[in-house]
């Protein structure tokens, strides 16, 4: 290990820097390793030119400057990373959820249809009203958001040349019949004026898509809150992760005598969920597969095991998911598509 | 116009310079710093405290990608251009070329009549 060869001044500096970095521990170690290699290279080059070791150490360290300022720079980069992550949400997960539905549907044994059939069904599945969504444990808030989401599917035509943002938003939300709120404080923080000119020319596309494309031009996004479209920054949305509970019964229960036996054993004990039962083997059959399906297809880079902020945990017959609103919507859609595919099989 | 000013102008385009340092082969941070210094005959010395956050930002922007290896006998983080990074480099280098040629053509006249207050060839 090169660690042992480092002058202890380098270690002190890197240790201080590492404590100041607002990054995960693996990322902090990577930064330390990278900078240590540089310091050692620089030290070797300087001493080989006949510079005294003490002087070489201070020269090498001086090139990195103040540890706090450097740590702040690295942390700022990680904010860019998170920001890009938010920007990619819309593209990646929308494509993924349709694709998964298509693949699942086409894999089902009595699915008459090849891929196209699956896609058609996936598109149909975009339509259901709030009351028809059995996946999510519902609340008044989620119902209102589901209703708005459906209204945003309405088709509209955008023909704006250098129109002020606020007017464009007012027009689109009026067409869809929903309310809009512009988060002026957040927009102000990123230096965007509410009357920034927008140009967009698209015919007969969902209002949701127009909204998304227009806001993306400005590095902005939107979220739904009690049915209201809130226009804000990706940072703001990212900070507002929300918890939702999804029912997964019917998707994870194993068929066959073994499952029935397990179910019977469980009902004998009302105090323990499946996860907590000793000797049960952990989880309902298929739950791990379902979690892995969700985390690999819905905004794959967002989950905690790959360094993102989102989490997914099983609890009895439910999945407890901490995700952005957009991610939650995609989880909901995926479960819905899966349920439809299962229903078709039966 | 002193040397300081032209150095400032160069340092205003560090992203492009760092991408250009990776044009031919992958490099680790220290090598990038050294190759920029060599290519600019010592005019460009990117401080390490500037270089590493910049590299991390270019990586976050998917213009470069990195990998660790021990091939030099020491664990190092190597950077290389992504296709997007190469495209950006080519495009910006091309724009710079045009800009520099245009400025140099226009300023040649100005330099020639630098002592005249009207300063023009009009």
Tab-separated table of C-alpha atoms in Angstrom:
chain	number	residue	atom	x	y	z
A	1	UNK	CA	0.000	0.000	0.000
A	2	UNK	CA	1.185	3.451	-0.837
A	3	UNK	CA	-0.500	4.735	2.324
A	4	UNK	CA	2.499	3.869	4.435
A	5	UNK	CA	4.873	5.837	2.199
A	6	UNK	CA	2.950	9.087	2.491
A	7	UNK	CA	4.453	11.766	4.664
A	8	UNK	CA	2.142	12.164	7.635
A	9	UNK	CA	1.390	15.749	6.571
A	10	UNK	CA	-0.349	14.323	3.507
A	11	UNK	CA	-2.350	12.008	5.713
A	12	UNK	CA	-3.366	14.890	7.959
A	13	UNK	CA	-4.494	16.978	5.017
A	14	UNK	CA	-6.384	14.114	3.353
A	15	UNK	CA	-7.968	13.114	6.658
A	16	UNK	CA	-9.212	16.654	7.203
A	17	UNK	CA	-10.452	16.902	3.621
A	18	UNK	CA	-12.222	13.577	3.922
A	19	UNK	CA	-14.056	14.665	7.060
A	20	UNK	CA	-15.235	17.793	5.275
A	21	UNK	CA	-16.483	15.986	2.160
A	22	UNK	CA	-20.218	15.567	2.087
A	23	UNK	CA	-20.007	12.292	0.214
A	24	UNK	CA	-20.554	8.620	0.922
A	25	UNK	CA	-17.653	6.825	2.595
A	26	UNK	CA	-16.622	4.889	-0.532
A	27	UNK	CA	-16.562	8.137	-2.527
A	28	UNK	CA	-14.552	9.871	0.194
A	29	UNK	CA	-11.982	7.077	0.147
A	30	UNK	CA	-11.744	7.284	-3.636
A	31	UNK	CA	-11.052	11.027	-3.476
A	32	UNK	CA	-8.438	10.429	-0.777
A	33	UNK	CA	-6.700	7.712	-2.813
A	34	UNK	CA	-6.667	9.815	-5.937
A	35	UNK	CA	-5.251	12.895	-4.260
A	36	UNK	CA	-2.740	10.863	-2.257
A	37	UNK	CA	-1.280	9.475	-5.485
A	38	UNK	CA	-0.944	13.027	-6.819
A	39	UNK	CA	0.711	14.325	-3.661
A	40	UNK	CA	3.193	11.471	-3.687
A	41	UNK	CA	3.998	11.971	-7.384
A	42	UNK	CA	4.514	15.656	-6.851
A	43	UNK	CA	6.628	15.060	-3.757
A	44	UNK	CA	8.829	12.583	-5.645
A	45	UNK	CA	9.261	14.998	-8.564
A	46	UNK	CA	10.184	17.898	-6.308
A	47	UNK	CA	12.647	15.972	-4.155
A	48	UNK	CA	14.269	14.489	-7.257
A	49	UNK	CA	15.037	18.066	-8.285
A	50	UNK	CA	16.937	18.479	-5.057
A	51	UNK	CA	14.239	20.279	-3.103
A	52	UNK	CA	14.296	19.568	0.641
A	53	UNK	CA	11.584	17.112	1.727
A	54	UNK	CA	9.949	19.579	4.130
A	55	UNK	CA	9.765	22.215	1.432
A	56	UNK	CA	8.522	19.654	-1.106
A	57	UNK	CA	5.719	18.651	1.255
A	58	UNK	CA	4.530	22.204	1.715
A	59	UNK	CA	4.784	22.971	-2.006
A	60	UNK	CA	2.777	19.860	-2.917
A	61	UNK	CA	0.112	20.645	-0.327
A	62	UNK	CA	-0.056	24.322	-1.310
A	63	UNK	CA	-1.197	23.306	-4.817
A	64	UNK	CA	-4.322	21.798	-3.344
A	65	UNK	CA	-5.119	24.899	-1.329
A	66	UNK	CA	-7.403	25.116	1.633
A	67	UNK	CA	-9.009	21.765	2.512
A	68	UNK	CA	-12.386	23.314	3.287
A	69	UNK	CA	-12.550	25.122	-0.046
A	70	UNK	CA	-11.510	21.985	-1.921
A	71	UNK	CA	-14.090	19.900	-0.067
A	72	UNK	CA	-16.743	22.449	-1.022
A	73	UNK	CA	-15.729	22.118	-4.680
A	74	UNK	CA	-16.052	18.341	-4.616
A	75	UNK	CA	-19.402	18.593	-2.875
A	76	UNK	CA	-20.593	21.028	-5.537
A	77	UNK	CA	-19.686	18.445	-8.205
A	78	UNK	CA	-21.741	15.825	-6.430
A	79	UNK	CA	-24.702	18.213	-6.573
A	80	UNK	CA	-24.274	18.371	-10.354
A	81	UNK	CA	-24.326	14.583	-10.410
A	82	UNK	CA	-27.559	14.493	-8.440
A	83	UNK	CA	-29.016	17.158	-10.638
A	84	UNK	CA	-28.249	15.178	-13.783
A	85	UNK	CA	-29.756	12.179	-12.125
A	86	UNK	CA	-33.006	14.073	-11.730
A	87	UNK	CA	-32.898	15.223	-15.333
A	88	UNK	CA	-32.531	11.690	-16.571
A	89	UNK	CA	-35.486	10.453	-14.544
A	90	UNK	CA	-38.097	11.389	-17.039
A	91	UNK	CA	-36.480	9.713	-20.004
A	92	UNK	CA	-35.091	6.540	-18.512
A	93	UNK	CA	-37.897	5.424	-16.303
A	94	UNK	CA	-40.689	6.168	-18.681
A	95	UNK	CA	-39.021	4.054	-21.335
A	96	UNK	CA	-38.231	1.361	-18.791
A	97	UNK	CA	-41.716	0.993	-17.467
A	98	UNK	CA	-43.257	0.602	-20.901
A	99	UNK	CA	-40.539	-1.829	-21.912
A	100	UNK	CA	-40.980	-3.952	-18.800
A	101	UNK	CA	-44.700	-4.114	-19.322
A	102	UNK	CA	-44.107	-5.151	-22.903
A	103	UNK	CA	-41.627	-7.830	-21.999
A	104	UNK	CA	-43.663	-9.188	-19.105
A	105	UNK	CA	-46.770	-9.312	-21.203
A	106	UNK	CA	-45.047	-11.066	-24.052
A	107	UNK	CA	-43.455	-13.601	-21.727
A	108	UNK	CA	-46.744	-14.610	-20.211
A	109	UNK	CA	-47.630	-18.099	-21.449
A	110	UNK	CA	-51.088	-17.427	-22.875
A	111	UNK	CA	-50.241	-13.985	-24.120
A	112	UNK	CA	-51.527	-14.111	-27.647
A	113	UNK	CA	-49.455	-11.133	-28.507
A	114	UNK	CA	-45.877	-10.488	-29.268
A	115	UNK	CA	-44.232	-7.277	-28.242
A	116	UNK	CA	-46.657	-4.966	-29.972
A	117	UNK	CA	-49.528	-6.385	-27.994
A	118	UNK	CA	-47.638	-5.725	-24.796
A	119	UNK	CA	-46.925	-2.180	-25.778
A	120	UNK	CA	-50.539	-1.571	-26.657
A	121	UNK	CA	-51.561	-2.837	-23.276
A	122	UNK	CA	-48.917	-0.769	-21.592
A	123	UNK	CA	-50.355	2.279	-23.265
A	124	UNK	CA	-53.853	1.350	-22.215
A	125	UNK	CA	-52.588	1.025	-18.703
A	126	UNK	CA	-51.647	4.701	-18.712
A	127	UNK	CA	-55.316	5.597	-18.507
A	128	UNK	CA	-56.936	4.197	-15.361
A	129	UNK	CA	-58.668	6.548	-12.948
A	130	UNK	CA	-57.427	6.954	-9.417
A	131	UNK	CA	-60.022	4.606	-8.023
A	132	UNK	CA	-58.821	1.788	-10.269
A	133	UNK	CA	-55.271	1.762	-8.990
A	134	UNK	CA	-55.044	-1.038	-6.493
A	135	UNK	CA	-51.253	-1.005	-6.147
A	136	UNK	CA	-50.867	1.842	-3.793
A	137	UNK	CA	-52.255	2.267	-0.327
A	138	UNK	CA	-54.292	5.351	-1.143
A	139	UNK	CA	-54.659	8.674	0.617
A	140	UNK	CA	-56.591	11.828	-0.257
A	141	UNK	CA	-53.324	13.338	-1.455
A	142	UNK	CA	-52.418	10.496	-3.793
A	143	UNK	CA	-55.938	10.399	-5.164
A	144	UNK	CA	-55.771	14.100	-6.012
A	145	UNK	CA	-52.384	13.622	-7.669
A	146	UNK	CA	-53.618	10.643	-9.684
A	147	UNK	CA	-56.536	12.685	-10.926
A	148	UNK	CA	-54.232	15.529	-11.984
A	149	UNK	CA	-51.870	13.089	-13.622
A	150	UNK	CA	-54.713	11.771	-15.690
A	151	UNK	CA	-55.805	15.258	-16.707
A	152	UNK	CA	-52.251	15.992	-17.818
A	153	UNK	CA	-52.561	13.150	-20.342
A	154	UNK	CA	-54.946	15.392	-22.300
A	155	UNK	CA	-53.552	16.277	-25.719
A	156	UNK	CA	-52.626	19.847	-26.497
A	157	UNK	CA	-50.820	21.839	-29.138
A	158	UNK	CA	-47.994	24.162	-28.266
A	159	UNK	CA	-47.262	26.979	-30.645
A	160	UNK	CA	-45.277	29.433	-28.605
A	161	UNK	CA	-42.631	31.775	-29.887
A	162	UNK	CA	-40.832	33.635	-27.136
A	163	UNK	CA	-43.792	33.425	-24.789
A	164	UNK	CA	-43.267	34.205	-21.092
A	165	UNK	CA	-42.993	31.032	-19.006
A	166	UNK	CA	-45.820	31.967	-16.640
A	167	UNK	CA	-48.201	32.516	-19.557
A	168	UNK	CA	-47.221	29.221	-21.151
A	169	UNK	CA	-47.832	27.390	-17.879
A	170	UNK	CA	-51.143	29.132	-17.371
A	171	UNK	CA	-52.234	28.145	-20.864
A	172	UNK	CA	-51.230	24.499	-20.574
A	173	UNK	CA	-52.758	23.973	-17.170
A	174	UNK	CA	-55.937	25.635	-18.319
A	175	UNK	CA	-56.164	23.256	-21.256
A	176	UNK	CA	-55.671	20.313	-18.903
A	177	UNK	CA	-57.999	21.738	-16.277
A	178	UNK	CA	-55.505	21.625	-13.429
A	179	UNK	CA	-54.006	24.189	-11.062
A	180	UNK	CA	-50.422	25.375	-11.298
A	181	UNK	CA	-48.174	26.967	-8.703
A	182	UNK	CA	-44.799	28.446	-9.628
A	183	UNK	CA	-42.258	28.096	-6.829
A	184	UNK	CA	-40.774	31.578	-7.290
A	185	UNK	CA	-38.327	31.233	-4.414
A	186	UNK	CA	-36.620	28.168	-5.914
A	187	UNK	CA	-36.627	29.654	-9.417
A	188	UNK	CA	-35.082	32.783	-8.021
A	189	UNK	CA	-32.310	30.738	-6.402
A	190	UNK	CA	-31.245	29.392	-9.790
A	191	UNK	CA	-31.677	32.780	-11.449
A	192	UNK	CA	-34.719	32.013	-13.598
A	193	UNK	CA	-37.257	34.764	-14.102
A	194	UNK	CA	-40.932	33.727	-14.291
A	195	UNK	CA	-41.259	35.597	-17.579
A	196	UNK	CA	-38.314	33.877	-19.285
A	197	UNK	CA	-39.263	33.431	-22.978
A	198	UNK	CA	-40.261	29.957	-24.154
A	199	UNK	CA	-40.391	28.650	-27.697
A	200	UNK	CA	-42.088	25.351	-28.464
A	201	UNK	CA	-43.854	23.991	-31.504
A	202	UNK	CA	-45.496	20.578	-31.082
A	203	UNK	CA	-48.891	19.330	-32.131
A	204	UNK	CA	-51.282	17.004	-30.280
A	205	UNK	CA	-49.039	15.740	-27.534
A	206	UNK	CA	-49.926	15.179	-23.877
A	207	UNK	CA	-49.812	18.280	-21.705
A	208	UNK	CA	-47.552	16.320	-19.365
A	209	UNK	CA	-44.975	15.950	-22.111
A	210	UNK	CA	-45.119	19.620	-23.087
A	211	UNK	CA	-44.728	20.623	-19.480
A	212	UNK	CA	-41.752	18.336	-19.071
A	213	UNK	CA	-40.010	19.476	-22.277
A	214	UNK	CA	-40.585	23.154	-21.623
A	215	UNK	CA	-39.309	22.935	-18.067
A	216	UNK	CA	-36.333	20.854	-19.131
A	217	UNK	CA	-35.164	23.694	-21.392
A	218	UNK	CA	-34.729	25.691	-18.204
A	219	UNK	CA	-33.347	22.862	-16.064
A	220	UNK	CA	-36.612	22.963	-14.144
A	221	UNK	CA	-39.143	20.265	-13.382
A	222	UNK	CA	-42.499	19.867	-11.675
A	223	UNK	CA	-44.116	17.784	-8.996
A	224	UNK	CA	-47.668	17.261	-7.883
A	225	UNK	CA	-48.826	18.253	-4.449
A	226	UNK	CA	-52.456	17.626	-3.514
A	227	UNK	CA	-53.292	17.690	-7.180
A	228	UNK	CA	-51.551	21.009	-7.860
A	229	UNK	CA	-48.761	21.167	-10.465
A	230	UNK	CA	-45.829	22.759	-8.617
A	231	UNK	CA	-43.149	24.106	-10.960
A	232	UNK	CA	-39.792	24.102	-9.234
A	233	UNK	CA	-36.123	23.044	-9.427
A	234	UNK	CA	-34.910	19.423	-9.559
A	235	UNK	CA	-33.045	20.030	-6.295
A	236	UNK	CA	-36.277	20.951	-4.593
A	237	UNK	CA	-37.997	17.835	-5.936
A	238	UNK	CA	-35.080	15.670	-4.975
A	239	UNK	CA	-35.253	16.942	-1.441
A	240	UNK	CA	-38.890	16.036	-1.257
A	241	UNK	CA	-38.661	12.277	-1.309
A	242	UNK	CA	-41.894	10.749	-0.173
A	243	UNK	CA	-42.832	7.474	1.421
A	244	UNK	CA	-45.477	5.292	-0.144
A	245	UNK	CA	-46.729	1.876	0.724
A	246	UNK	CA	-47.605	-0.525	-2.093
A	247	UNK	CA	-49.658	-3.661	-1.813
A	248	UNK	CA	-47.917	-6.564	-3.461
A	249	UNK	CA	-50.194	-9.431	-2.500
A	250	UNK	CA	-51.095	-11.369	-5.592
A	251	UNK	CA	-47.769	-10.466	-7.142
A	252	UNK	CA	-45.516	-12.265	-4.704
A	253	UNK	CA	-47.516	-15.131	-3.281
A	254	UNK	CA	-46.266	-18.431	-4.490
A	255	UNK	CA	-48.794	-20.802	-5.934
A	256	UNK	CA	-48.934	-24.403	-4.792
A	257	UNK	CA	-49.202	-26.282	-1.533
A	258	UNK	CA	-46.054	-24.851	0.009
A	259	UNK	CA	-47.414	-21.326	-0.110
A	260	UNK	CA	-50.764	-22.415	1.255
A	261	UNK	CA	-49.002	-24.132	4.098
A	262	UNK	CA	-46.991	-21.044	4.841
A	263	UNK	CA	-50.053	-18.859	4.687
A	264	UNK	CA	-51.831	-21.147	7.126
A	265	UNK	CA	-48.907	-21.093	9.539
A	266	UNK	CA	-48.825	-17.357	9.440
A	267	UNK	CA	-52.440	-16.818	10.133
A	268	UNK	CA	-51.936	-18.746	13.351
A	269	UNK	CA	-49.764	-15.995	14.691
A	270	UNK	CA	-51.191	-12.501	14.485
A	271	UNK	CA	-48.224	-10.784	16.084
A	272	UNK	CA	-45.548	-11.319	13.502
A	273	UNK	CA	-45.283	-10.211	9.940
A	274	UNK	CA	-43.806	-12.653	7.501
A	275	UNK	CA	-40.418	-11.055	7.611
A	276	UNK	CA	-40.068	-11.395	11.305
A	277	UNK	CA	-41.145	-14.977	11.647
A	278	UNK	CA	-38.324	-17.220	12.713
A	279	UNK	CA	-37.748	-20.080	10.388
A	280	UNK	CA	-39.861	-18.674	7.633
A	281	UNK	CA	-36.927	-18.098	5.371
A	282	UNK	CA	-37.335	-14.341	5.426
A	283	UNK	CA	-39.869	-13.154	2.885
A	284	UNK	CA	-42.877	-14.081	0.887
A	285	UNK	CA	-41.890	-16.006	-2.160
A	286	UNK	CA	-40.994	-13.731	-5.056
A	287	UNK	CA	-40.559	-10.586	-2.995
A	288	UNK	CA	-36.822	-10.358	-3.584
A	289	UNK	CA	-37.373	-10.847	-7.297
A	290	UNK	CA	-40.000	-8.128	-7.299
A	291	UNK	CA	-37.718	-5.709	-5.447
A	292	UNK	CA	-34.900	-6.470	-7.810
A	293	UNK	CA	-37.215	-5.987	-10.795
A	294	UNK	CA	-38.312	-2.605	-9.468
A	295	UNK	CA	-34.846	-1.364	-8.594
A	296	UNK	CA	-33.401	-2.462	-11.911
A	297	UNK	CA	-36.102	-0.948	-14.088
A	298	UNK	CA	-37.562	2.069	-12.292
A	299	UNK	CA	-34.959	4.867	-12.272
A	300	UNK	CA	-32.188	2.289	-11.714
A	301	UNK	CA	-29.582	4.824	-10.630
A	302	UNK	CA	-31.779	6.278	-7.892
A	303	UNK	CA	-31.662	3.459	-5.338
A	304	UNK	CA	-29.511	3.425	-2.234
A	305	UNK	CA	-27.466	0.356	-3.195
A	306	UNK	CA	-26.026	2.294	-6.142
A	307	UNK	CA	-25.544	5.490	-4.201
A	308	UNK	CA	-28.929	7.133	-4.736
A	309	UNK	CA	-31.313	8.450	-2.114
A	310	UNK	CA	-34.257	6.089	-2.724
A	311	UNK	CA	-35.045	3.002	-0.644
A	312	UNK	CA	-37.372	0.037	-0.931
A	313	UNK	CA	-38.178	-2.270	1.994
A	314	UNK	CA	-40.626	-5.122	2.394
A	315	UNK	CA	-43.113	-5.056	5.243
A	316	UNK	CA	-45.555	-7.962	5.484
A	317	UNK	CA	-47.616	-7.896	2.290
A	318	UNK	CA	-46.437	-4.455	1.289
A	319	UNK	CA	-43.426	-2.652	-0.041
A	320	UNK	CA	-42.469	0.584	1.652
A	321	UNK	CA	-40.824	2.853	-0.894
A	322	UNK	CA	-38.996	6.123	-0.324
A	323	UNK	CA	-38.647	7.793	-3.725
A	324	UNK	CA	-39.230	11.034	-5.557
A	325	UNK	CA	-42.742	11.611	-6.713
A	326	UNK	CA	-41.756	10.751	-10.246
A	327	UNK	CA	-40.135	7.508	-9.116
A	328	UNK	CA	-43.212	6.629	-7.059
A	329	UNK	CA	-45.373	7.144	-10.097
A	330	UNK	CA	-43.196	4.754	-12.069
A	331	UNK	CA	-43.233	2.113	-9.328
A	332	UNK	CA	-46.997	2.394	-9.259
A	333	UNK	CA	-47.246	1.966	-13.022
A	334	UNK	CA	-44.909	-1.003	-13.040
A	335	UNK	CA	-46.882	-2.833	-10.347
A	336	UNK	CA	-50.052	-2.042	-12.217
A	337	UNK	CA	-48.662	-3.478	-15.451
A	338	UNK	CA	-47.460	-6.579	-13.643
A	339	UNK	CA	-50.845	-7.069	-12.042
A	340	UNK	CA	-52.532	-6.795	-15.406
A	341	UNK	CA	-50.143	-9.296	-16.880
A	342	UNK	CA	-50.849	-11.706	-14.010
A	343	UNK	CA	-54.583	-11.189	-14.349
A	344	UNK	CA	-54.394	-11.995	-17.998
A	345	UNK	CA	-52.639	-15.226	-17.223
A	346	UNK	CA	-55.509	-16.250	-14.962
B	1	UNK	CA	-1.262	43.249	-22.482
B	2	UNK	CA	1.064	41.278	-20.251
B	3	UNK	CA	1.641	37.596	-19.860
B	4	UNK	CA	-0.791	37.437	-16.950
B	5	UNK	CA	-3.669	38.356	-19.164
B	6	UNK	CA	-3.056	35.688	-21.776
B	7	UNK	CA	-2.647	33.138	-18.974
B	8	UNK	CA	-6.006	34.249	-17.625
B	9	UNK	CA	-7.553	33.787	-21.052
B	10	UNK	CA	-6.124	30.295	-21.250
B	11	UNK	CA	-7.298	29.404	-17.771
B	12	UNK	CA	-10.797	30.487	-18.730
B	13	UNK	CA	-10.884	27.467	-21.030
B	14	UNK	CA	-9.563	24.769	-18.768
B	15	UNK	CA	-12.348	22.323	-19.573
B	16	UNK	CA	-11.319	22.303	-23.198
B	17	UNK	CA	-7.621	22.042	-22.359
B	18	UNK	CA	-8.155	19.099	-20.032
B	19	UNK	CA	-10.238	17.339	-22.675
B	20	UNK	CA	-7.469	17.983	-25.179
B	21	UNK	CA	-4.890	16.476	-22.815
B	22	UNK	CA	-6.892	13.252	-23.019
B	23	UNK	CA	-7.290	13.293	-26.799
B	24	UNK	CA	-4.632	10.686	-27.552
B	25	UNK	CA	-4.562	8.457	-24.510
B	26	UNK	CA	-5.918	7.991	-21.031
B	27	UNK	CA	-4.106	9.781	-18.236
B	28	UNK	CA	-4.296	10.207	-14.478
B	29	UNK	CA	-4.538	13.615	-12.844
B	30	UNK	CA	-0.850	14.216	-12.318
B	31	UNK	CA	-0.047	13.275	-15.935
B	32	UNK	CA	-2.746	15.626	-17.212
B	33	UNK	CA	-1.250	18.463	-15.186
B	34	UNK	CA	2.239	17.709	-16.476
B	35	UNK	CA	1.199	17.332	-20.095
B	36	UNK	CA	-0.669	20.669	-20.049
B	37	UNK	CA	2.400	22.350	-18.605
B	38	UNK	CA	4.611	20.764	-21.262
B	39	UNK	CA	2.253	21.510	-24.169
B	40	UNK	CA	1.963	25.161	-23.178
B	41	UNK	CA	5.705	25.557	-22.588
B	42	UNK	CA	5.024	26.192	-18.912
B	43	UNK	CA	2.312	28.824	-19.434
B	44	UNK	CA	-0.458	26.601	-18.147
B	45	UNK	CA	0.047	25.246	-14.690
B	46	UNK	CA	-3.299	23.987	-13.450
B	47	UNK	CA	-3.278	23.868	-9.672
B	48	UNK	CA	-4.137	20.443	-8.299
B	49	UNK	CA	-6.911	22.025	-6.232
B	50	UNK	CA	-8.500	23.200	-9.485
B	51	UNK	CA	-7.756	20.156	-11.613
B	52	UNK	CA	-9.407	17.418	-9.539
B	53	UNK	CA	-12.785	19.067	-8.957
B	54	UNK	CA	-12.734	19.911	-12.682
B	55	UNK	CA	-12.046	16.280	-13.629
B	56	UNK	CA	-14.835	15.130	-11.330
B	57	UNK	CA	-17.184	17.646	-12.891
B	58	UNK	CA	-16.287	16.506	-16.427
B	59	UNK	CA	-16.965	12.983	-15.275
B	60	UNK	CA	-20.334	13.980	-13.801
B	61	UNK	CA	-21.108	15.572	-17.151
B	62	UNK	CA	-20.160	12.302	-18.865
B	63	UNK	CA	-17.439	13.943	-20.921
B	64	UNK	CA	-14.764	11.745	-19.364
B	65	UNK	CA	-14.902	8.404	-17.591
B	66	UNK	CA	-12.507	6.941	-15.084
B	67	UNK	CA	-11.176	3.607	-13.973
B	68	UNK	CA	-8.756	2.493	-11.308
B	69	UNK	CA	-5.777	0.323	-11.952
B	70	UNK	CA	-2.375	-0.594	-10.562
B	71	UNK	CA	-0.540	-0.887	-13.878
B	72	UNK	CA	2.077	1.695	-12.863
B	73	UNK	CA	2.718	-0.131	-9.605
B	74	UNK	CA	0.519	2.288	-7.748
B	75	UNK	CA	-3.260	2.561	-7.477
B	76	UNK	CA	-4.297	5.384	-9.759
B	77	UNK	CA	-7.464	6.801	-11.200
B	78	UNK	CA	-7.184	7.033	-14.976
B	79	UNK	CA	-9.359	9.304	-17.070
B	80	UNK	CA	-10.314	8.918	-20.711
B	81	UNK	CA	-12.642	10.717	-23.075
B	82	UNK	CA	-16.165	9.423	-23.590
B	83	UNK	CA	-17.631	9.681	-27.106
B	84	UNK	CA	-19.521	12.773	-25.875
B	85	UNK	CA	-16.260	14.223	-24.557
B	86	UNK	CA	-14.507	13.640	-27.872
B	87	UNK	CA	-17.359	15.254	-29.729
B	88	UNK	CA	-17.257	18.260	-27.403
B	89	UNK	CA	-13.490	18.518	-27.823
B	90	UNK	CA	-13.633	18.381	-31.614
B	91	UNK	CA	-16.438	20.894	-31.792
B	92	UNK	CA	-14.894	23.389	-29.384
B	93	UNK	CA	-11.410	23.014	-30.811
B	94	UNK	CA	-12.866	23.788	-34.217
B	95	UNK	CA	-14.657	26.871	-32.901
B	96	UNK	CA	-11.488	28.039	-31.202
B	97	UNK	CA	-9.527	27.587	-34.364
B	98	UNK	CA	-11.943	29.811	-36.276
B	99	UNK	CA	-12.030	32.350	-33.469
B	100	UNK	CA	-8.261	32.491	-33.179
B	101	UNK	CA	-7.753	32.826	-36.931
B	102	UNK	CA	-10.339	35.558	-37.168
B	103	UNK	CA	-8.950	37.497	-34.204
B	104	UNK	CA	-5.439	37.140	-35.432
B	105	UNK	CA	-6.369	38.394	-38.941
B	106	UNK	CA	-8.232	41.358	-37.513
B	107	UNK	CA	-5.677	42.263	-34.911
B	108	UNK	CA	-2.776	42.062	-37.304
B	109	UNK	CA	-3.990	45.348	-38.785
B	110	UNK	CA	-4.526	46.897	-35.374
B	111	UNK	CA	-1.073	45.885	-34.236
B	112	UNK	CA	0.437	47.401	-37.347
B	113	UNK	CA	-1.122	50.787	-36.603
B	114	UNK	CA	-0.969	50.510	-32.849
B	115	UNK	CA	0.609	53.933	-32.515
B	116	UNK	CA	-2.057	55.730	-34.475
B	117	UNK	CA	-4.968	56.933	-32.277
B	118	UNK	CA	-7.490	56.197	-34.995
B	119	UNK	CA	-6.000	52.747	-34.999
B	120	UNK	CA	-7.790	51.607	-38.122
B	121	UNK	CA	-7.141	50.738	-41.694
B	122	UNK	CA	-10.561	51.995	-42.695
